[in-house]
XYZ file of C-alpha atoms in Angstrom:
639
model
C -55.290 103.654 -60.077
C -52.406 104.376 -62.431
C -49.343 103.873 -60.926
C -47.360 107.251 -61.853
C -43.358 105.556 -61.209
C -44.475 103.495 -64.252
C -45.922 106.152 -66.193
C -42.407 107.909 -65.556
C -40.356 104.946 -66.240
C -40.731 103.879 -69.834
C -39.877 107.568 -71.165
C -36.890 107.528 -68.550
C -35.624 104.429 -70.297
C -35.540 105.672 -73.850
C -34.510 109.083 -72.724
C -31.782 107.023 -70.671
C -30.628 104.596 -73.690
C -31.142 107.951 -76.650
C -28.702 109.800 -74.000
C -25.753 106.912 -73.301
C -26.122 105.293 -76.822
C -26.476 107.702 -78.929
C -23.662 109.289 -81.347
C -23.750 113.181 -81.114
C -26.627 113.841 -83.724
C -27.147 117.258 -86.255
C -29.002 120.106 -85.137
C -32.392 120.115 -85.688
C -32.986 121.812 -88.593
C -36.074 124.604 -89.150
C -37.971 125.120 -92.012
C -39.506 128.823 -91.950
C -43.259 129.365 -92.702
C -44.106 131.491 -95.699
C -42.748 135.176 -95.093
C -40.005 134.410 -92.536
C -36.287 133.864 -92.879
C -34.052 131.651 -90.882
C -30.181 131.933 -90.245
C -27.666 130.372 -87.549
C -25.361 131.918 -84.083
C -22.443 130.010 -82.764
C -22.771 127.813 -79.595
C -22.984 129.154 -76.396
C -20.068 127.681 -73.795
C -21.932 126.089 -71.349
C -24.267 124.404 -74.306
C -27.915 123.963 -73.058
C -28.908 121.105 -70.339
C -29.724 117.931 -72.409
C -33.430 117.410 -72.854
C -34.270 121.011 -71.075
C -35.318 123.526 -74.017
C -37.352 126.254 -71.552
C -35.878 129.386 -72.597
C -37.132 133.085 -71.629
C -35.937 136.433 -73.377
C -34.067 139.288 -71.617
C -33.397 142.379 -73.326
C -30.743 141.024 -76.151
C -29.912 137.422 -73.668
C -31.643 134.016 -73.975
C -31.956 132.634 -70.438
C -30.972 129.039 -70.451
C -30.312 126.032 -68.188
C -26.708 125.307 -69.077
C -24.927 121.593 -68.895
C -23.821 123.106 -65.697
C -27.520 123.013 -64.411
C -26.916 126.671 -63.451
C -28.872 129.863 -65.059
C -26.669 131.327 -67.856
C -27.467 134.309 -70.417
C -26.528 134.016 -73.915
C -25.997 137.303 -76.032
C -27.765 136.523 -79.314
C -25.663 139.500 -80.548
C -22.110 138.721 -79.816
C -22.482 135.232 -79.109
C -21.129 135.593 -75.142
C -22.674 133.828 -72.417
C -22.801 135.203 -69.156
C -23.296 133.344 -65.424
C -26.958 134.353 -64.132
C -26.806 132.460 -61.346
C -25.623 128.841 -59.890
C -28.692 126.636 -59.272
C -26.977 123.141 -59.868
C -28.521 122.503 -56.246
C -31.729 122.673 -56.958
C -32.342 120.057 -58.723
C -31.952 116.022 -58.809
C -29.047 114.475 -61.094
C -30.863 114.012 -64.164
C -32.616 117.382 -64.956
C -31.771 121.002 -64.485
C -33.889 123.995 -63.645
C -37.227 125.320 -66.104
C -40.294 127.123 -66.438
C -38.478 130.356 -67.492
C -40.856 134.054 -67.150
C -39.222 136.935 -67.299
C -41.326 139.771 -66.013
C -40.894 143.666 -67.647
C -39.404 144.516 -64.439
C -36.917 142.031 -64.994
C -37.593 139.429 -62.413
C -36.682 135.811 -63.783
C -39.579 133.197 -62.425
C -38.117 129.606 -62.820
C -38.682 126.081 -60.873
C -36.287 123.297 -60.080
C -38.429 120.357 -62.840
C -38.053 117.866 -60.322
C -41.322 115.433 -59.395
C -43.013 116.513 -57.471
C -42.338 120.188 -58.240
C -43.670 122.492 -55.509
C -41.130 125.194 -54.787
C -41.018 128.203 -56.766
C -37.495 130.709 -57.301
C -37.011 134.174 -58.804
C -34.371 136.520 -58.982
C -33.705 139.889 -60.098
C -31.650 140.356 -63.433
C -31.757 143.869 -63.246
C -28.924 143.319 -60.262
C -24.992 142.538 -61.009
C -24.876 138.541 -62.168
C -24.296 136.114 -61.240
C -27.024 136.983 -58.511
C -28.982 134.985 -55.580
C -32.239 133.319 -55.918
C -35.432 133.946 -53.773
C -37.236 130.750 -52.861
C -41.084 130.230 -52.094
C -42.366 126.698 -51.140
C -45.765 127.552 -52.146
C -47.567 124.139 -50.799
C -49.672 123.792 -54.126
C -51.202 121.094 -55.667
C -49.480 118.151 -57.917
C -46.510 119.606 -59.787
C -45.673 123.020 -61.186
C -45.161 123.384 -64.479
C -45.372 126.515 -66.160
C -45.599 130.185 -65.148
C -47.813 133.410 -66.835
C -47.742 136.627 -66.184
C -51.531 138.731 -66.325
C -50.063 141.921 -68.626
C -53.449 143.886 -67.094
C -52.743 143.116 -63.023
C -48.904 142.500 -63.754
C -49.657 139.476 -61.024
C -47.440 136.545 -62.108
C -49.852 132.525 -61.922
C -48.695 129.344 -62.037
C -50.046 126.020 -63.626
C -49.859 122.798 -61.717
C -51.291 119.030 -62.262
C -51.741 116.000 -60.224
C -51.027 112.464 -62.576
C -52.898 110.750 -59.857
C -56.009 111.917 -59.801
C -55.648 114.064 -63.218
C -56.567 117.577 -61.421
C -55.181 120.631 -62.998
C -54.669 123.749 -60.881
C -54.558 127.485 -61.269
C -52.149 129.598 -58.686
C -51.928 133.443 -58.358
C -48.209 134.052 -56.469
C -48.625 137.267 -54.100
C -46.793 140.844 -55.479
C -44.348 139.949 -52.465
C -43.642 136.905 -53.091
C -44.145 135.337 -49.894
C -47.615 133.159 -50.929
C -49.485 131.719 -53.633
C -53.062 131.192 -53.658
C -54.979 128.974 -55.361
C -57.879 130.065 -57.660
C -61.142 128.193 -57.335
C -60.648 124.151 -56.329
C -59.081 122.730 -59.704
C -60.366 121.132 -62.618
C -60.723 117.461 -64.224
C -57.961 117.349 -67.096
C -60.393 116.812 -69.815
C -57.891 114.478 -71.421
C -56.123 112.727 -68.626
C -52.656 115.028 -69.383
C -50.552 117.214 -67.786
C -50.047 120.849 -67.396
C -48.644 123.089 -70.281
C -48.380 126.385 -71.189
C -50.365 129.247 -69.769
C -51.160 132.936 -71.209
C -53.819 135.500 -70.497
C -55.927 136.576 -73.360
C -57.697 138.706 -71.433
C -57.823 140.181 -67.756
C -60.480 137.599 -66.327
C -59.660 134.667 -68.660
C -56.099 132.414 -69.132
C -55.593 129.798 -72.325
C -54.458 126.721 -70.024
C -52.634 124.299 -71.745
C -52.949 120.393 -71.300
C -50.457 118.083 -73.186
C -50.817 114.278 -73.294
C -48.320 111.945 -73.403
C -47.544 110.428 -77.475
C -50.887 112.528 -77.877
C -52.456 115.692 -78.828
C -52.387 119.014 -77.005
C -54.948 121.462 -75.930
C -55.805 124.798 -74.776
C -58.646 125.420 -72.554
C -59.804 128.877 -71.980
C -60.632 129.218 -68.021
C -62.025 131.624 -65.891
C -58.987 133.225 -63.737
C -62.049 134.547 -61.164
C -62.935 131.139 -60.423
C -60.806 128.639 -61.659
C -63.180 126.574 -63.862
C -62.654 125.891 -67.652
C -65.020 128.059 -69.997
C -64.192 126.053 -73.262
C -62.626 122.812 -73.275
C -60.515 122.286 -76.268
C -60.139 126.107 -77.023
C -57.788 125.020 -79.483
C -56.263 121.567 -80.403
C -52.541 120.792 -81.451
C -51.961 118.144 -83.330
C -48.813 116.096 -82.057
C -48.795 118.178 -78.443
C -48.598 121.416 -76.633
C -45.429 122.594 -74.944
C -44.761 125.634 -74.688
C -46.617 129.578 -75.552
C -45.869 133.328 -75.524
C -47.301 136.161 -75.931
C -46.235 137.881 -79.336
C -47.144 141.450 -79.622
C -50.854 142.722 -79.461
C -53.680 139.907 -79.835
C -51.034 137.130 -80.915
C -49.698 134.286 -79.156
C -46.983 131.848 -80.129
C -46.681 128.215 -79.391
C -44.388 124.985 -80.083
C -46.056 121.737 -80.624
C -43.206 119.476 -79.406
C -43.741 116.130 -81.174
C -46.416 118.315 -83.182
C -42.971 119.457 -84.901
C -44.850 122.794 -85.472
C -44.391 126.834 -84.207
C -48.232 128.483 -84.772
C -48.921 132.065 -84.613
C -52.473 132.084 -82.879
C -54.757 135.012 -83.271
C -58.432 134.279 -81.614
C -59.575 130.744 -82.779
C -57.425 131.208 -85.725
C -53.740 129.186 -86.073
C -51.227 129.824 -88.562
C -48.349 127.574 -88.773
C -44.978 129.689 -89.284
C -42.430 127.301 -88.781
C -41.584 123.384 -89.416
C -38.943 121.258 -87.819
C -38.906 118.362 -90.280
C -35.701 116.060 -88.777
C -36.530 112.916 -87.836
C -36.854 112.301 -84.212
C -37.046 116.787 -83.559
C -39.346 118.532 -81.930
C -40.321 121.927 -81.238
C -40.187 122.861 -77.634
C -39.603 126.197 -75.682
C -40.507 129.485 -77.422
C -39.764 133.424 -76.151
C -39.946 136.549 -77.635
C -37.577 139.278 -78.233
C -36.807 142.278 -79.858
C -34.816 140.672 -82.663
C -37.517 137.793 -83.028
C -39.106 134.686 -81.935
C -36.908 132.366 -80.208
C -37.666 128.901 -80.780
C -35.885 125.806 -79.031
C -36.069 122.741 -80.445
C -34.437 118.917 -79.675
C -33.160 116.319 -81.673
C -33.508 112.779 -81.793
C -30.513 112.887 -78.756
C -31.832 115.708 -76.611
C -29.429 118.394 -78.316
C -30.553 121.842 -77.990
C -30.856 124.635 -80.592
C -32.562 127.837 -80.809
C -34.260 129.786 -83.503
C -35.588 133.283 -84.609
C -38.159 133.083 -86.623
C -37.969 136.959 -88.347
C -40.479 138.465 -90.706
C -39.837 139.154 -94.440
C -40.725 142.635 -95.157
C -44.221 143.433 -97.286
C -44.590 146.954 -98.352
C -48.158 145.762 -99.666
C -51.993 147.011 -98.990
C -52.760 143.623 -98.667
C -56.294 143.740 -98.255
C -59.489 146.153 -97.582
C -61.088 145.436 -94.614
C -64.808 144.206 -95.015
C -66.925 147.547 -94.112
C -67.813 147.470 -89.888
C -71.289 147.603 -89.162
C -72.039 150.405 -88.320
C -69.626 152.292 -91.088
C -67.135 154.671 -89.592
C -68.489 158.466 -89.180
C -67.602 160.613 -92.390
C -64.791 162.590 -91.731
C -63.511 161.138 -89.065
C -60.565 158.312 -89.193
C -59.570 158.058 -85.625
C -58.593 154.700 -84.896
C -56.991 152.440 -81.680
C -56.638 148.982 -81.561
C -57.499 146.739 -77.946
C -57.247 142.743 -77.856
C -57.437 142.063 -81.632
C -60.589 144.796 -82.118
C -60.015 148.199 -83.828
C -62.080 150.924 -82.104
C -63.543 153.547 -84.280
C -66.491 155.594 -83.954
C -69.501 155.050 -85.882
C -71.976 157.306 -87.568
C -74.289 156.557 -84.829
C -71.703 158.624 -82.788
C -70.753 156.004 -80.497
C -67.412 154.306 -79.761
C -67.678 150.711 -81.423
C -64.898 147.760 -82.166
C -64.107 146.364 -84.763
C -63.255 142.557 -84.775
C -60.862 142.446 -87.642
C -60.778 138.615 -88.022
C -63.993 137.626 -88.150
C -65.485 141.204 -89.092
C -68.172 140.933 -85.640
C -68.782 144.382 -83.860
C -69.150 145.117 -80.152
C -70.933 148.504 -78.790
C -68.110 149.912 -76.436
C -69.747 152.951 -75.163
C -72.694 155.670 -75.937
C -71.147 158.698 -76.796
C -73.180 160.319 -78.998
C -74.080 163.056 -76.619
C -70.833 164.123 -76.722
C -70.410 166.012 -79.915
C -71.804 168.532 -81.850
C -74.537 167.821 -84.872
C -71.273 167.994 -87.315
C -68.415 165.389 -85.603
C -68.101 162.331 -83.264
C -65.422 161.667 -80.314
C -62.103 161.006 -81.814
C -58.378 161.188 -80.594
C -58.502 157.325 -79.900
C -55.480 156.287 -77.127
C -55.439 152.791 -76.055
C -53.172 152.103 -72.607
C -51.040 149.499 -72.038
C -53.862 148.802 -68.879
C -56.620 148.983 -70.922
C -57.861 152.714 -70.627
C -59.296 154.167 -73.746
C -58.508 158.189 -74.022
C -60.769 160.062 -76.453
C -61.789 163.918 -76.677
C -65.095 165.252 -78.114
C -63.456 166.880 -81.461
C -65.458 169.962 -80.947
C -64.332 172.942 -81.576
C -62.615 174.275 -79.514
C -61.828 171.174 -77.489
C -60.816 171.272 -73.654
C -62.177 168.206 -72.302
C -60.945 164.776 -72.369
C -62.352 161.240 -71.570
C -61.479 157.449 -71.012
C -63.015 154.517 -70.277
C -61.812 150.920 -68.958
C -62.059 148.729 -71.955
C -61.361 145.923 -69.844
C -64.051 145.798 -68.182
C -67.862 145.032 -68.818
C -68.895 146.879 -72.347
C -70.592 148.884 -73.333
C -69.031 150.673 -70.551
C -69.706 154.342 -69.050
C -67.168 157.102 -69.458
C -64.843 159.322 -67.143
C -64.711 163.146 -68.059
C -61.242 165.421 -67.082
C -62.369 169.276 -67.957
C -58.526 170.212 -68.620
C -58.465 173.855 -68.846
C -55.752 173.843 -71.458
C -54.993 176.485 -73.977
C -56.126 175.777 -77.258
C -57.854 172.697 -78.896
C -57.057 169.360 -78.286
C -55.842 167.004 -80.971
C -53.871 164.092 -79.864
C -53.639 162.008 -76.413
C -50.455 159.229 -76.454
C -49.089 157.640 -73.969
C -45.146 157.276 -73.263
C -44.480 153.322 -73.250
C -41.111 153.809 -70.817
C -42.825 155.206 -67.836
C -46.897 155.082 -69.295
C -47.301 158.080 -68.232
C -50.401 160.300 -70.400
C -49.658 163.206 -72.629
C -51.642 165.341 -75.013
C -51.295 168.078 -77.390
C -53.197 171.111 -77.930
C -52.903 173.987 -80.343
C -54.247 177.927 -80.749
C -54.672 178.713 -84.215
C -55.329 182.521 -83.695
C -52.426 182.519 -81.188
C -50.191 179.933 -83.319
C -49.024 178.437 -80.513
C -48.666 174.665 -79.449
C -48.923 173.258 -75.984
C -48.083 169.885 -74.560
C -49.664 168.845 -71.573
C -48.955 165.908 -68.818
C -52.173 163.955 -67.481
C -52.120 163.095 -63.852
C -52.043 159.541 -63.635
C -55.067 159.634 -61.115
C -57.201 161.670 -64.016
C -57.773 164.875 -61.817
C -56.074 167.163 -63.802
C -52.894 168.235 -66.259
C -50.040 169.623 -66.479
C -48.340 172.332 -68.972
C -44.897 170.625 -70.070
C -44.143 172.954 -72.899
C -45.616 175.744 -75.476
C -44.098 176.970 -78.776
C -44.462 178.628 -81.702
C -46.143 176.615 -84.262
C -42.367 176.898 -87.026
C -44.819 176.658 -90.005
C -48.479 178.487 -88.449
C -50.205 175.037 -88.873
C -51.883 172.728 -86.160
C -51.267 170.152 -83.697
C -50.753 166.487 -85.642
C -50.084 163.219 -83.738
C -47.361 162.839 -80.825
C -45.562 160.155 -80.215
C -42.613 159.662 -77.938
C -38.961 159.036 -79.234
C -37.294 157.932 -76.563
C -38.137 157.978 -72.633
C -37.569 161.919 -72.177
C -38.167 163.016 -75.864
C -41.426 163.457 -77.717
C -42.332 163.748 -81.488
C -44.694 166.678 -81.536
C -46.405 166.605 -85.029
C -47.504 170.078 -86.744
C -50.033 169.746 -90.287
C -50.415 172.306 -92.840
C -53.694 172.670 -94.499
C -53.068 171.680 -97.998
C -49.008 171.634 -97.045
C -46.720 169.183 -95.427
C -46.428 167.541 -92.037
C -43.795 168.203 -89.876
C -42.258 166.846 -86.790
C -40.410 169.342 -83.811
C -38.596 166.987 -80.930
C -39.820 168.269 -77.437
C -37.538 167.233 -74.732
C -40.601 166.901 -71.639
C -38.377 167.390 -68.709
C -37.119 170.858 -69.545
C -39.887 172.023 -72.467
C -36.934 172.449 -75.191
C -38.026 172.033 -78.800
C -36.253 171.395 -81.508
C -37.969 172.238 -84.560
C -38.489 170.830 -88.674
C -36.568 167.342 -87.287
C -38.306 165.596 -89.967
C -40.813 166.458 -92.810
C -43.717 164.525 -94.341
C -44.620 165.722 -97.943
C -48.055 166.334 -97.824
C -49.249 166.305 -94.347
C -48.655 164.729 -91.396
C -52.072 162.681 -89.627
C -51.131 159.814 -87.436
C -48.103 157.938 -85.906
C -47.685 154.804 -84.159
C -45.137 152.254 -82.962
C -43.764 149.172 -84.941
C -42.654 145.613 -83.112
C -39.510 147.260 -81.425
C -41.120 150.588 -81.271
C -40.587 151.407 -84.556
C -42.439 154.559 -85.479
C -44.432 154.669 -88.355
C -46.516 157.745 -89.917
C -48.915 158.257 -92.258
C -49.057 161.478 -94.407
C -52.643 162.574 -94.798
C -53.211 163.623 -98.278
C -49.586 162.422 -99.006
C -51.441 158.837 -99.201
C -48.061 157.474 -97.843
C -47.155 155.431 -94.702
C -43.772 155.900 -93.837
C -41.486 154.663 -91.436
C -39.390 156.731 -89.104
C -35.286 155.556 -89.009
C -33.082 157.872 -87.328
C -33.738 161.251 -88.880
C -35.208 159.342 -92.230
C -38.478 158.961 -93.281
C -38.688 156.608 -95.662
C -41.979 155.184 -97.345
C -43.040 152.156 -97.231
C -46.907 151.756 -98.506
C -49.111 153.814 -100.541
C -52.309 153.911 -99.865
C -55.431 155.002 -102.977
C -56.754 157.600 -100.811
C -55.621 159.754 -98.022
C -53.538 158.006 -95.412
C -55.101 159.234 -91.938
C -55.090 156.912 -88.609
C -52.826 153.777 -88.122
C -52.562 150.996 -85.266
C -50.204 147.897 -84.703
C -51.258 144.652 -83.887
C -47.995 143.313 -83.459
C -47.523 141.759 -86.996
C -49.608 144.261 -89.375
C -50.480 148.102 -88.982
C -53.662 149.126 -90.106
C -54.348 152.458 -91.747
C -57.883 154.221 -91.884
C -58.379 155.757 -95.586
C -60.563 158.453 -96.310
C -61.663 159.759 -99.107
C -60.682 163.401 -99.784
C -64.243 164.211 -101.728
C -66.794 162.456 -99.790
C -65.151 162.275 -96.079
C -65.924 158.296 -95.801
C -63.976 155.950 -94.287
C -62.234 152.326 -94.877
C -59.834 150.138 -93.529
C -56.446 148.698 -95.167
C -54.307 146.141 -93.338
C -50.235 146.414 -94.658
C -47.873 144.079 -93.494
C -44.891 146.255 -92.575
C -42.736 144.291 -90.420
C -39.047 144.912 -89.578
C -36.255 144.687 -92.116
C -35.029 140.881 -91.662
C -31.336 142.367 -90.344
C -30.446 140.188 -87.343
C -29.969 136.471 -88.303
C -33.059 134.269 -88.082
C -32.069 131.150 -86.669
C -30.005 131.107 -83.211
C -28.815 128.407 -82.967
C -26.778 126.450 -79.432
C -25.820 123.409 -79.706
C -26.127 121.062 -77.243
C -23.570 118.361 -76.247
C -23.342 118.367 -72.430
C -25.415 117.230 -69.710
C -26.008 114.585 -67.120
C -25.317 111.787 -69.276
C -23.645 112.638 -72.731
C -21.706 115.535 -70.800
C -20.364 112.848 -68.527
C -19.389 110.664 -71.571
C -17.688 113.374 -74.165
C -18.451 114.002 -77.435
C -17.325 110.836 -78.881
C -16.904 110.806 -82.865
C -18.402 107.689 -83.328
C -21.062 105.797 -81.701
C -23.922 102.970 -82.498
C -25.672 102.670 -85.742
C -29.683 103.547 -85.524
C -30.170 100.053 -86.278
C -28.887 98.953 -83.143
C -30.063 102.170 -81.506
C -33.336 100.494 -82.234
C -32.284 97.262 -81.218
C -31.540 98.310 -77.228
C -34.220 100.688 -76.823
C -36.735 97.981 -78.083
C -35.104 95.498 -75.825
C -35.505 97.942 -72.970
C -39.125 98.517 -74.134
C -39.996 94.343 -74.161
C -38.662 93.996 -70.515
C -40.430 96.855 -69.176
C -43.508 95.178 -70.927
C -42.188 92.142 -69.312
C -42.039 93.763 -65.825
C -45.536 95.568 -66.264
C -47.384 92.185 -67.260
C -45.735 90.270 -64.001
């Protein structure tokens, strides 16, 4: 049997001479991928723990283990740092505390990286800092390492691994935090490494990382129902695995470590976006926020930095979708996007998805009974849980539908007779509280209503009815803010219009902005942007204050449009003949906040203790000590 203190103590050593020897070294430098931009922040004051780079994003804060070993928050904006709270108990001399989730609801999940790591913390950020931690000694398996959060359940898991006899584990910690259970009886690390990262792709399955030491790393797609791995080697990272977040719709991010890389990962598919070329660098923790991805890397010394990896903007159609099998029904461009598939429905009538990498499509649900001889179901809504909201887009139209998407497809459908006035046209759903809304209109009575769905499905509720300001009908809605909704109003061979409702009182202010030449979809950007597209106007815009300004023109009419967290895609149709295609524009952000955040790192257990000195050895004799340390642990191991 391996005997783990040994497997511990040669990286101790050279972490031990790199951290007393070594002269304070540059910042590791990033090179961005094609499309991205990099720029720099000042230091944060406590710099970042020596040789700890987990990192977690909280509203406009990086959450970081300061040379203090206690939590800190540093303001990517104005460059403050704030004390989170004091955990320099929690852990041994020589590390500080990791494994950094931050939940929606703004609960901080950390642990204290010692070995063996079995007690888990959180706290609440939401409350005045610095703040108290909650402990949980959660009795698991071999040692924690990272923590994931299941965006369908909200229930936060755990990863752990035992070097001894190479078992991984998979932990589910209770809503209360007062257990953890463990999910099926652990697995044989297919390559005798440790835990890494974990995300959920989808509700029942979680990308489990494995990361060998001076190896590769791997993700292994495992069933979170029982425990077991699905597909070994999922995906394969050349140099190591270390850390992974979710990024927007269908996309995860992860850092390489040694692997020196940052790849955007969509399905199978991985995209390098970022390079840390320094000698002796590597790219380690990675979070997202709203002004980027977050990157922290090491150099050759242990010294921390962070980076934002931002997108260049491309106003571009940058390429027509191959045609779904089977084609989209004429006339109708309704779109939604789910998990990396774009649901549309098909001239068979029935509710299909679109796999927009590899172009495969999936049955989703039978709903050609629906509909009259002349129209399919459209109105496509896809919930932050999963639901998919449709209507029948007869005329008129009082009934609404959803289905769980995921679950098992093709999947059966739930019907909510709404008695509401008028026809429906839109369903959205309001991403501060997710509660359901939809819009209606009477064309004889030219009047528009907007209506409240009970979040059980039973029934709905009239929030507001208005005049329509120009006689047209109901367009897309799409909420501004968490009490204000964008009610959209199109004119039959005129322009599009948006009135702002306000849905706790029913107020309506009208003509807040106008789209020349109709108004016929809307739909968030990466910070919740809004973007619309203009019907006939064959124009994507996107919305900035009480601008509209365009940003892609599209060869035919611009009708439904979906985010996948890096690209929207906009259904086209063709004015004369009613069919349907697909166009993929990469409209990102304007690159505005600086790319690369960078904080330095000169404290810590060791070079903390020593000051940064001004001079120091030469790499040559750098090399010379650590390879003497390196011949007497040989020494030692041989005896």
């Amino acid at each position: 049997m391996i005997d783990v203190r040994r497997r511990i103590l040669f990286p101790a050593i050279a972490v031990l001479f790199l951290a007393l020897l070594s002269a304070p070294a540059a910042r590791a430098e990033v090179t961005p991928g094609s499309g991205y931009s990099v720029a720099s922040l000042a230091a944060a004051d406590p710099a970042p723990y020596t040789w700890v780079s987990s990192v977690a994003s909280y509203g406009s804060f990086i959450i970081y283990a300061g040379a203090d070993k206690k939590i800190h928050a540093y303001n990517a904006t104005t460059g403050a740092t704030s004390l989170v709270c004091d955990t320099s108990a929690l852990s041994d001399p020589f590390t500080a505390v990791a494994g950094f989730l931050v939940t929606p609801d703004g609960w901080l999940y950390f642990h204290a990286n010692t070995f063996p790591t079995t007690t888990i913390y959180r706290l609440n950020l939401g409350l005045a800092w610095p703040t108290a931690f909650e402990t949980l000694a959660t009795g698991c398996q071999g040692s924690i390492y990272a923590f994931a959060r299941n965006p369908w359940t909200g229930v936060v898991w755990f990863a752990s691994s035992d070097f001894t006899t190479h078992k991984m584990y998979l932990y589910q910690i209770s809503p209360a935090f007062n257990g953890a259970a463990a999910v099926g009886a652990g697995f044989d690390a297919p390559h005798g490494g440790g835990s890494g990262p974990l995300v959920f792709t989808t509700a029942g399955q979680v990308l489990y990382g494995e990361s060998v030491w001076d190896g590769n790393g791997y993700f292994h797609l495992v069933d979170a129902g029982t425990g077991a791995i699905v597909t070994a080697d999922y995906l394969t990272f050349t140099g190591g695995l270390v850390s992974a977040v979710p990024g927007g719709i269908g996309r995860i991010y992860a850092a390489t470590g040694n692997g020196k890389t940052i790849y955007e990962i969509a399905g199978t598919s991985m995209t390098a976006v970022a390079a840390i070329p320094t000698f002796g660098s590597s790219a380690q923790g990675v979070c997202l926020s709203a002004s980027g991805l977050f990157v922290a890397e090491q150099n050759a010394a242990g010294l921390t930095s962070f980076s934002s990896l931002v997108p260049l903007d491309d106003t571009r159609p940058i390429t027509l979708a191959a045609a779904a099998n089977p084609a989209p029904y004429t006339w109708n461009a309704s779109i939604a996007f789910y998990n990396d598939v774009i649901i549309y429905a098909g001239v068979d009538r029935k509710i299909h998805a679109y796999e927009k990498t590899s172009g495969a499509n999936a049955l989703i649900c039978d709903t050609s009974a629906l509909s009259d001889p002349w129209s399919a179901v459209a109105g496509f809504m896809v919930t932050k849980s999963g639901w998919l909201y449709f209507h029948a887009n007869t005329f008129p139209t009082t009934t609404i539908y959803r289905l769980n998407l995921a679950g098992a497809t093709p999947a059966a459908y739930e019907t909510l007779a709404t008695g509401c006035q008028g026809s429906i046209y839109a369903i959205c759903q309001n991403p501060w509280d997710e509660t359901i809304w939809m819009a209606s209109s009477d064309l004889g009575a030219n009047t528009m209503y907007l209506y409240q769905v009970a979040a059980d499905f039973s029934g709905v509720t009239l929030k507001a009815s208005f005049a329509a300001p120009h006689g047209g009908g109901s367009g897309p809605i799409i909420f501004a803010s968490a009490g204000t909704l964008l009610y959209g109003e199109s004119v039959w061979a005129g322009n599009g219009y948006f009135h702002l409702v306000d849905t706790a009182t029913g107020l309506v202010e009208p003509n807040v902005l106008t789209f020349t030449g109709g108004l016929a979809g809307a739909a968030y950007g990466r910070n919740l942007e809004i973007y619309a597209t203009s019907g006939d106007g064959k124009t994507v815009y996107k919305v900035t204050g009480n601008n509209v300004d365009p940003v892609a023109v599209m060869p035919l009419g611009a009708q439904g449009i979906v985010y996948d967290g890096y690209y929207h895609w906009v259904s086209v149709m063709d004015g004369a003949s009613g069919k349907v295609s697909l166009y993929r524009v990469g409209i990102p952000p304007a690159a505005v906040a600086a790319a690369v955040k960078a904080l330095d790192s000169s404290g810590g257990c060791f070079i903390g203790s020593l000051g940064a000195a001004s001079g120091g050895p030469s790499g040559l004799a750098l090399l010379v000590l650590l390879g003497a340390a390196c011949l007497l642990f040989a020494r030692r191991r041989a005896s």
